[in-house]
Amino acid sequence: MDQTALPFSVDRLQQNLDTTFIGRHVYYFAQTTSTQDEAKEAALAGAAEGDVYLADEQLAGRGRLGRRWEAPARSSVLLTVVLRPPTPVYAKLFMVASLATAEAIQHTTGLVTAIKWPNDALLNEKKAAGVLVEGEFEGETPLFALVGLGVNVNAAPQGPGLLYPATSLAAEFGAPVDREQLTRELLGSLERWYQEARTGGPVHEAWRERLITLGKPVTARIGDETLSGTAEDVDGDGRLLLRLSDGALVPLVAGDVSLQA
Ligand code: BT5
């Protein structure tokens, strides 16, 4: 899709940001390995909370569990935000980030956006965005978190290699979508839900409300093991409670599991 009609300006993005600390500094890369790598290097060197690393193209974009994130150049929003959360908030970041992503997509396009547990944003039951939270720890204490967001704005990869069907905002909306506007919404939503998490706000409730996984039959892959059952609920830590056919209830931890289509 032609991107020239939708120029992306980091200066204009920052001028119009409705945040107090996320996006105070935005670092743009035309091409990099992964915005997670850029953000990590900067965070280790002392980058401030809220600093944003943004790329038009990633040569080694990554998902969870060592998987790849594929995105045609200039088609997507690919960014990482450095956060420095207190320990109890770190565990909520996957909820914060997926909720913020779903909300921002909905604000920008008006399309109803659901979350597939734990952190995929879906449009019409296809994956439009993914979230990756990585951290650096000293013992149990997070030194910093790298919240990575990848949104298929004007194109999405297709093919049998995908774990789950993919789509883009443009494909569902029926017209090109402005990446700059979406980025502004993403950073604004992320800051609001992060603040809610820090002040004990209803992050879990809002995240649970958007989950389309609940009540459905699912197949979960945990390493080499596959488990099938019904996704009964999520607990307070965001674990998925899977009811197996023998009646057992198994909690699945977000970081370790992928659900199949
Ligand atoms: C995710 O992983 O969904 C997290 C993706 C996070 C990407 C962002 S981009 C900015 C930042 N920098 C990075 O390097 N990463 C973050 P996961 O749940 O593991 O899903 C990965 C799987 O989704 C892959 O194995 C593919 O099957 C599929 N996939 C890859 N690219 C996709 C895309 N663009 N759209 C939909 N599905 C995709």
mmCIF file of N, CA, C and O in Angstrom, residues 149-212:
data_model
loop_
_atom_site.group_PDB
_atom_site.id
_atom_site.type_symbol
_atom_site.label_atom_id
_atom_site.label_comp_id
_atom_site.label_asym_id
_atom_site.label_seq_id
_atom_site.Cartn_x
_atom_site.Cartn_y
_atom_site.Cartn_z
ATOM 1 N N LEU A 149 5.423 -3.005 21.213
ATOM 2 C CA LEU A 149 4.125 -3.093 20.541
ATOM 3 C C LEU A 149 4.352 -3.176 19.033
ATOM 4 O O LEU A 149 5.091 -2.375 18.460
ATOM 5 N N GLY A 150 3.698 -4.143 18.417
ATOM 6 C CA GLY A 150 3.743 -4.246 16.959
ATOM 7 C C GLY A 150 2.317 -4.248 16.443
ATOM 8 O O GLY A 150 1.535 -5.128 16.814
ATOM 9 N N VAL A 151 1.982 -3.268 15.630
ATOM 10 C CA VAL A 151 0.616 -3.186 15.103
ATOM 11 C C VAL A 151 0.667 -3.220 13.578
ATOM 12 O O VAL A 151 1.392 -2.438 12.954
ATOM 13 N N ASN A 152 -0.100 -4.119 12.975
ATOM 14 C CA ASN A 152 -0.202 -4.196 11.516
ATOM 15 C C ASN A 152 -1.153 -3.096 11.063
ATOM 16 O O ASN A 152 -2.361 -3.262 11.131
ATOM 17 N N VAL A 153 -0.594 -1.993 10.622
ATOM 18 C CA VAL A 153 -1.465 -0.861 10.292
ATOM 19 C C VAL A 153 -1.947 -0.967 8.849
ATOM 20 O O VAL A 153 -3.145 -1.082 8.591
ATOM 21 N N ASN A 154 -1.013 -0.965 7.898
ATOM 22 C CA ASN A 154 -1.446 -0.948 6.497
ATOM 23 C C ASN A 154 -1.109 -2.224 5.727
ATOM 24 O O ASN A 154 -1.392 -2.314 4.535
ATOM 25 N N ALA A 155 -0.522 -3.191 6.411
ATOM 26 C CA ALA A 155 -0.268 -4.496 5.788
ATOM 27 C C ALA A 155 -0.062 -5.517 6.895
ATOM 28 O O ALA A 155 0.279 -5.159 8.020
ATOM 29 N N ALA A 156 -0.276 -6.772 6.554
ATOM 30 C CA ALA A 156 -0.046 -7.851 7.524
ATOM 31 C C ALA A 156 0.533 -9.041 6.779
ATOM 32 O O ALA A 156 0.189 -9.268 5.626
ATOM 33 N N PRO A 157 1.398 -9.805 7.431
ATOM 34 C CA PRO A 157 1.904 -11.007 6.775
ATOM 35 C C PRO A 157 0.785 -12.033 6.636
ATOM 36 O O PRO A 157 -0.163 -12.027 7.418
ATOM 37 N N GLN A 158 0.898 -12.858 5.632
ATOM 38 C CA GLN A 158 -0.100 -13.917 5.418
ATOM 39 C C GLN A 158 0.657 -15.211 5.237
ATOM 40 O O GLN A 158 1.854 -15.209 5.009
ATOM 41 N N GLY A 159 -0.045 -16.311 5.306
ATOM 42 C CA GLY A 159 0.605 -17.580 4.957
ATOM 43 C C GLY A 159 0.489 -18.607 6.044
ATOM 44 O O GLY A 159 0.118 -18.307 7.167
ATOM 45 N N PRO A 160 0.857 -19.827 5.692
ATOM 46 C CA PRO A 160 0.680 -20.956 6.599
ATOM 47 C C PRO A 160 1.664 -20.939 7.771
ATOM 48 O O PRO A 160 1.457 -21.642 8.748
ATOM 49 N N GLY A 161 2.723 -20.095 7.673
ATOM 50 C CA GLY A 161 3.706 -20.053 8.759
ATOM 51 C C GLY A 161 3.167 -19.385 10.026
ATOM 52 O O GLY A 161 3.754 -19.514 11.095
ATOM 53 N N LEU A 162 2.040 -18.694 9.918
ATOM 54 C CA LEU A 162 1.534 -17.950 11.077
ATOM 55 C C LEU A 162 0.800 -18.877 12.048
ATOM 56 O O LEU A 162 0.073 -19.773 11.633
ATOM 57 N N LEU A 163 0.974 -18.600 13.342
ATOM 58 C CA LEU A 163 0.301 -19.395 14.369
ATOM 59 C C LEU A 163 -1.206 -19.150 14.365
ATOM 60 O O LEU A 163 -1.973 -19.989 14.804
ATOM 61 N N TYR A 164 -1.582 -17.971 13.892
ATOM 62 C CA TYR A 164 -2.958 -17.514 14.008
ATOM 63 C C TYR A 164 -3.214 -16.592 12.823
ATOM 64 O O TYR A 164 -2.309 -15.871 12.423
ATOM 65 N N PRO A 165 -4.411 -16.566 12.244
ATOM 66 C CA PRO A 165 -4.633 -15.681 11.101
ATOM 67 C C PRO A 165 -4.347 -14.215 11.455
ATOM 68 O O PRO A 165 -4.661 -13.781 12.562
ATOM 69 N N ALA A 166 -3.745 -13.489 10.497
ATOM 70 C CA ALA A 166 -3.371 -12.092 10.757
ATOM 71 C C ALA A 166 -4.193 -11.148 9.885
ATOM 72 O O ALA A 166 -4.692 -11.540 8.821
ATOM 73 N N THR A 167 -4.313 -9.919 10.337
ATOM 74 C CA THR A 167 -4.947 -8.888 9.516
ATOM 75 C C THR A 167 -4.301 -7.544 9.830
ATOM 76 O O THR A 167 -3.453 -7.445 10.709
ATOM 77 N N SER A 168 -4.690 -6.528 9.069
ATOM 78 C CA SER A 168 -4.202 -5.175 9.334
ATOM 79 C C SER A 168 -5.396 -4.267 9.615
ATOM 80 O O SER A 168 -6.536 -4.591 9.260
ATOM 81 N N LEU A 169 -5.095 -3.116 10.202
ATOM 82 C CA LEU A 169 -6.170 -2.149 10.469
ATOM 83 C C LEU A 169 -6.797 -1.702 9.153
ATOM 84 O O LEU A 169 -8.022 -1.599 9.039
ATOM 85 N N ALA A 170 -5.936 -1.465 8.150
ATOM 86 C CA ALA A 170 -6.448 -0.992 6.862
ATOM 87 C C ALA A 170 -7.374 -2.010 6.216
ATOM 88 O O ALA A 170 -8.415 -1.650 5.648
ATOM 89 N N ALA A 171 -7.004 -3.295 6.312
ATOM 90 C CA ALA A 171 -7.827 -4.339 5.690
ATOM 91 C C ALA A 171 -9.209 -4.373 6.334
ATOM 92 O O ALA A 171 -10.212 -4.560 5.655
ATOM 93 N N GLU A 172 -9.256 -4.179 7.638
ATOM 94 C CA GLU A 172 -10.548 -4.259 8.332
ATOM 95 C C GLU A 172 -11.323 -2.952 8.217
ATOM 96 O O GLU A 172 -12.548 -2.935 8.178
ATOM 97 N N PHE A 173 -10.585 -1.852 8.170
ATOM 98 C CA PHE A 173 -11.209 -0.527 8.119
ATOM 99 C C PHE A 173 -11.651 -0.184 6.697
ATOM 100 O O PHE A 173 -12.589 0.575 6.478
ATOM 101 N N GLY A 174 -10.914 -0.729 5.713
ATOM 102 C CA GLY A 174 -11.271 -0.487 4.315
ATOM 103 C C GLY A 174 -10.595 0.720 3.706
ATOM 104 O O GLY A 174 -10.947 1.145 2.600
ATOM 105 N N ALA A 175 -9.603 1.277 4.397
ATOM 106 C CA ALA A 175 -8.837 2.429 3.873
ATOM 107 C C ALA A 175 -7.535 2.514 4.659
ATOM 108 O O ALA A 175 -7.466 1.975 5.769
ATOM 109 N N PRO A 176 -6.518 3.195 4.106
ATOM 110 C CA PRO A 176 -5.262 3.333 4.850
ATOM 111 C C PRO A 176 -5.492 4.029 6.194
ATOM 112 O O PRO A 176 -6.361 4.885 6.310
ATOM 113 N N VAL A 177 -4.696 3.639 7.175
ATOM 114 C CA VAL A 177 -4.828 4.213 8.520
ATOM 115 C C VAL A 177 -3.547 4.978 8.844
ATOM 116 O O VAL A 177 -2.445 4.550 8.491
ATOM 117 N N ASP A 178 -3.697 6.105 9.503
ATOM 118 C CA ASP A 178 -2.601 7.020 9.802
ATOM 119 C C ASP A 178 -1.744 6.469 10.963
ATOM 120 O O ASP A 178 -2.198 6.412 12.103
ATOM 121 N N ARG A 179 -0.507 6.098 10.650
ATOM 122 C CA ARG A 179 0.355 5.497 11.681
ATOM 123 C C ARG A 179 0.709 6.499 12.779
ATOM 124 O O ARG A 179 0.902 6.138 13.936
ATOM 125 N N GLU A 180 0.825 7.772 12.389
ATOM 126 C CA GLU A 180 1.184 8.784 13.392
ATOM 127 C C GLU A 180 0.057 8.946 14.417
ATOM 128 O O GLU A 180 0.304 8.994 15.627
ATOM 129 N N GLN A 181 -1.158 9.002 13.913
ATOM 130 C CA GLN A 181 -2.302 9.147 14.827
ATOM 131 C C GLN A 181 -2.421 7.924 15.737
ATOM 132 O O GLN A 181 -2.658 8.043 16.946
ATOM 133 N N LEU A 182 -2.220 6.757 15.151
ATOM 134 C CA LEU A 182 -2.312 5.539 15.960
ATOM 135 C C LEU A 182 -1.222 5.530 17.035
ATOM 136 O O LEU A 182 -1.475 5.167 18.184
ATOM 137 N N THR A 183 -0.025 5.953 16.673
ATOM 138 C CA THR A 183 1.080 5.974 17.640
ATOM 139 C C THR A 183 0.758 6.914 18.802
ATOM 140 O O THR A 183 1.009 6.596 19.967
ATOM 141 N N ARG A 184 0.185 8.057 18.471
ATOM 142 C CA ARG A 184 -0.214 9.015 19.515
ATOM 143 C C ARG A 184 -1.234 8.364 20.460
ATOM 144 O O ARG A 184 -1.118 8.460 21.678
ATOM 145 N N GLU A 185 -2.200 7.695 19.901
ATOM 146 C CA GLU A 185 -3.217 7.022 20.729
ATOM 147 C C GLU A 185 -2.581 5.919 21.578
ATOM 148 O O GLU A 185 -2.937 5.734 22.737
ATOM 149 N N LEU A 186 -1.654 5.175 20.963
ATOM 150 C CA LEU A 186 -1.000 4.075 21.696
ATOM 151 C C LEU A 186 -0.245 4.604 22.912
ATOM 152 O O LEU A 186 -0.366 4.057 24.013
ATOM 153 N N LEU A 187 0.521 5.668 22.713
ATOM 154 C CA LEU A 187 1.336 6.178 23.819
ATOM 155 C C LEU A 187 0.443 6.783 24.905
ATOM 156 O O LEU A 187 0.702 6.615 26.101
ATOM 157 N N GLY A 188 -0.634 7.433 24.488
ATOM 158 C CA GLY A 188 -1.574 8.024 25.453
ATOM 159 C C GLY A 188 -2.265 6.942 26.275
ATOM 160 O O GLY A 188 -2.315 7.011 27.515
ATOM 161 N N SER A 189 -2.770 5.915 25.606
ATOM 162 C CA SER A 189 -3.459 4.825 26.313
ATOM 163 C C SER A 189 -2.501 4.075 27.226
ATOM 164 O O SER A 189 -2.854 3.690 28.335
ATOM 165 N N LEU A 190 -1.286 3.886 26.718
ATOM 166 C CA LEU A 190 -0.307 3.152 27.525
ATOM 167 C C LEU A 190 -0.011 3.916 28.820
ATOM 168 O O LEU A 190 0.034 3.332 29.905
ATOM 169 N N GLU A 191 0.171 5.225 28.708
ATOM 170 C CA GLU A 191 0.456 5.997 29.919
ATOM 171 C C GLU A 191 -0.720 5.945 30.894
ATOM 172 O O GLU A 191 -0.542 5.766 32.102
ATOM 173 N N ARG A 192 -1.948 6.069 30.374
ATOM 174 C CA ARG A 192 -3.115 6.053 31.269
ATOM 175 C C ARG A 192 -3.260 4.719 31.987
ATOM 176 O O ARG A 192 -3.440 4.669 33.199
ATOM 177 N N TRP A 193 -3.134 3.617 31.257
ATOM 178 C CA TRP A 193 -3.313 2.308 31.904
ATOM 179 C C TRP A 193 -2.127 1.958 32.797
ATOM 180 O O TRP A 193 -2.284 1.263 33.803
ATOM 181 N N TYR A 194 -0.964 2.454 32.457
ATOM 182 C CA TYR A 194 0.200 2.240 33.330
ATOM 183 C C TYR A 194 -0.012 2.974 34.650
ATOM 184 O O TYR A 194 0.253 2.430 35.730
ATOM 185 N N GLN A 195 -0.527 4.182 34.581
ATOM 186 C CA GLN A 195 -0.815 4.941 35.807
ATOM 187 C C GLN A 195 -1.893 4.233 36.620
ATOM 188 O O GLN A 195 -1.829 4.200 37.846
ATOM 189 N N GLU A 196 -2.896 3.677 35.931
ATOM 190 C CA GLU A 196 -3.936 2.916 36.650
ATOM 191 C C GLU A 196 -3.292 1.741 37.390
ATOM 192 O O GLU A 196 -3.634 1.450 38.530
ATOM 193 N N ALA A 197 -2.382 1.059 36.707
ATOM 194 C CA ALA A 197 -1.718 -0.091 37.339
ATOM 195 C C ALA A 197 -0.922 0.353 38.558
ATOM 196 O O ALA A 197 -0.886 -0.321 39.587
ATOM 197 N N ARG A 198 -0.303 1.509 38.457
ATOM 198 C CA ARG A 198 0.518 2.007 39.571
ATOM 199 C C ARG A 198 -0.317 2.444 40.758
ATOM 200 O O ARG A 198 0.160 2.471 41.881
ATOM 201 N N THR A 199 -1.565 2.822 40.495
ATOM 202 C CA THR A 199 -2.401 3.342 41.582
ATOM 203 C C THR A 199 -3.513 2.356 41.958
ATOM 204 O O THR A 199 -4.481 2.739 42.610
ATOM 205 N N GLY A 200 -3.379 1.104 41.539
ATOM 206 C CA GLY A 200 -4.366 0.088 41.923
ATOM 207 C C GLY A 200 -5.681 0.214 41.180
ATOM 208 O O GLY A 200 -6.717 -0.251 41.663
ATOM 209 N N GLY A 201 -5.682 0.818 40.013
ATOM 210 C CA GLY A 201 -6.901 0.986 39.209
ATOM 211 C C GLY A 201 -7.340 -0.331 38.565
ATOM 212 O O GLY A 201 -6.660 -1.353 38.670
ATOM 213 N N PRO A 202 -8.498 -0.303 37.872
ATOM 214 C CA PRO A 202 -9.141 -1.540 37.400
ATOM 215 C C PRO A 202 -8.560 -2.104 36.094
ATOM 216 O O PRO A 202 -9.285 -2.356 35.127
ATOM 217 N N VAL A 203 -7.247 -2.307 36.064
ATOM 218 C CA VAL A 203 -6.592 -2.823 34.851
ATOM 219 C C VAL A 203 -7.058 -4.239 34.537
ATOM 220 O O VAL A 203 -7.446 -4.547 33.405
ATOM 221 N N HIS A 204 -7.047 -5.080 35.557
ATOM 222 C CA HIS A 204 -7.421 -6.479 35.355
ATOM 223 C C HIS A 204 -8.856 -6.581 34.828
ATOM 224 O O HIS A 204 -9.135 -7.339 33.887
ATOM 225 N N GLU A 205 -9.745 -5.803 35.406
ATOM 226 C CA GLU A 205 -11.161 -5.840 35.011
ATOM 227 C C GLU A 205 -11.318 -5.414 33.554
ATOM 228 O O GLU A 205 -12.039 -6.046 32.772
ATOM 229 N N ALA A 206 -10.656 -4.316 33.189
ATOM 230 C CA ALA A 206 -10.801 -3.791 31.823
ATOM 231 C C ALA A 206 -10.195 -4.750 30.802
ATOM 232 O O ALA A 206 -10.724 -4.937 29.703
ATOM 233 N N TRP A 207 -9.082 -5.350 31.190
ATOM 234 C CA TRP A 207 -8.421 -6.331 30.310
ATOM 235 C C TRP A 207 -9.316 -7.555 30.150
ATOM 236 O O TRP A 207 -9.559 -8.024 29.035
ATOM 237 N N ARG A 208 -9.839 -8.054 31.273
ATOM 238 C CA ARG A 208 -10.702 -9.252 31.241
ATOM 239 C C ARG A 208 -11.940 -9.003 30.386
ATOM 240 O O ARG A 208 -12.394 -9.883 29.661
ATOM 241 N N GLU A 209 -12.475 -7.807 30.492
ATOM 242 C CA GLU A 209 -13.673 -7.446 29.732
ATOM 243 C C GLU A 209 -13.475 -7.597 28.218
ATOM 244 O O GLU A 209 -14.397 -7.912 27.487
ATOM 245 N N ARG A 210 -12.253 -7.363 27.756
ATOM 246 C CA ARG A 210 -11.981 -7.434 26.302
ATOM 247 C C ARG A 210 -11.561 -8.826 25.844
ATOM 248 O O ARG A 210 -11.376 -9.048 24.644
ATOM 249 N N LEU A 211 -11.365 -9.750 26.773
ATOM 250 C CA LEU A 211 -10.876 -11.080 26.399
ATOM 251 C C LEU A 211 -11.960 -11.857 25.667
ATOM 252 O O LEU A 211 -13.025 -12.106 26.228
ATOM 253 N N ILE A 212 -11.668 -12.277 24.447
ATOM 254 C CA ILE A 212 -12.669 -13.084 23.751
ATOM 255 C C ILE A 212 -12.439 -14.579 23.984
ATOM 256 O O ILE A 212 -13.207 -15.411 23.549
#
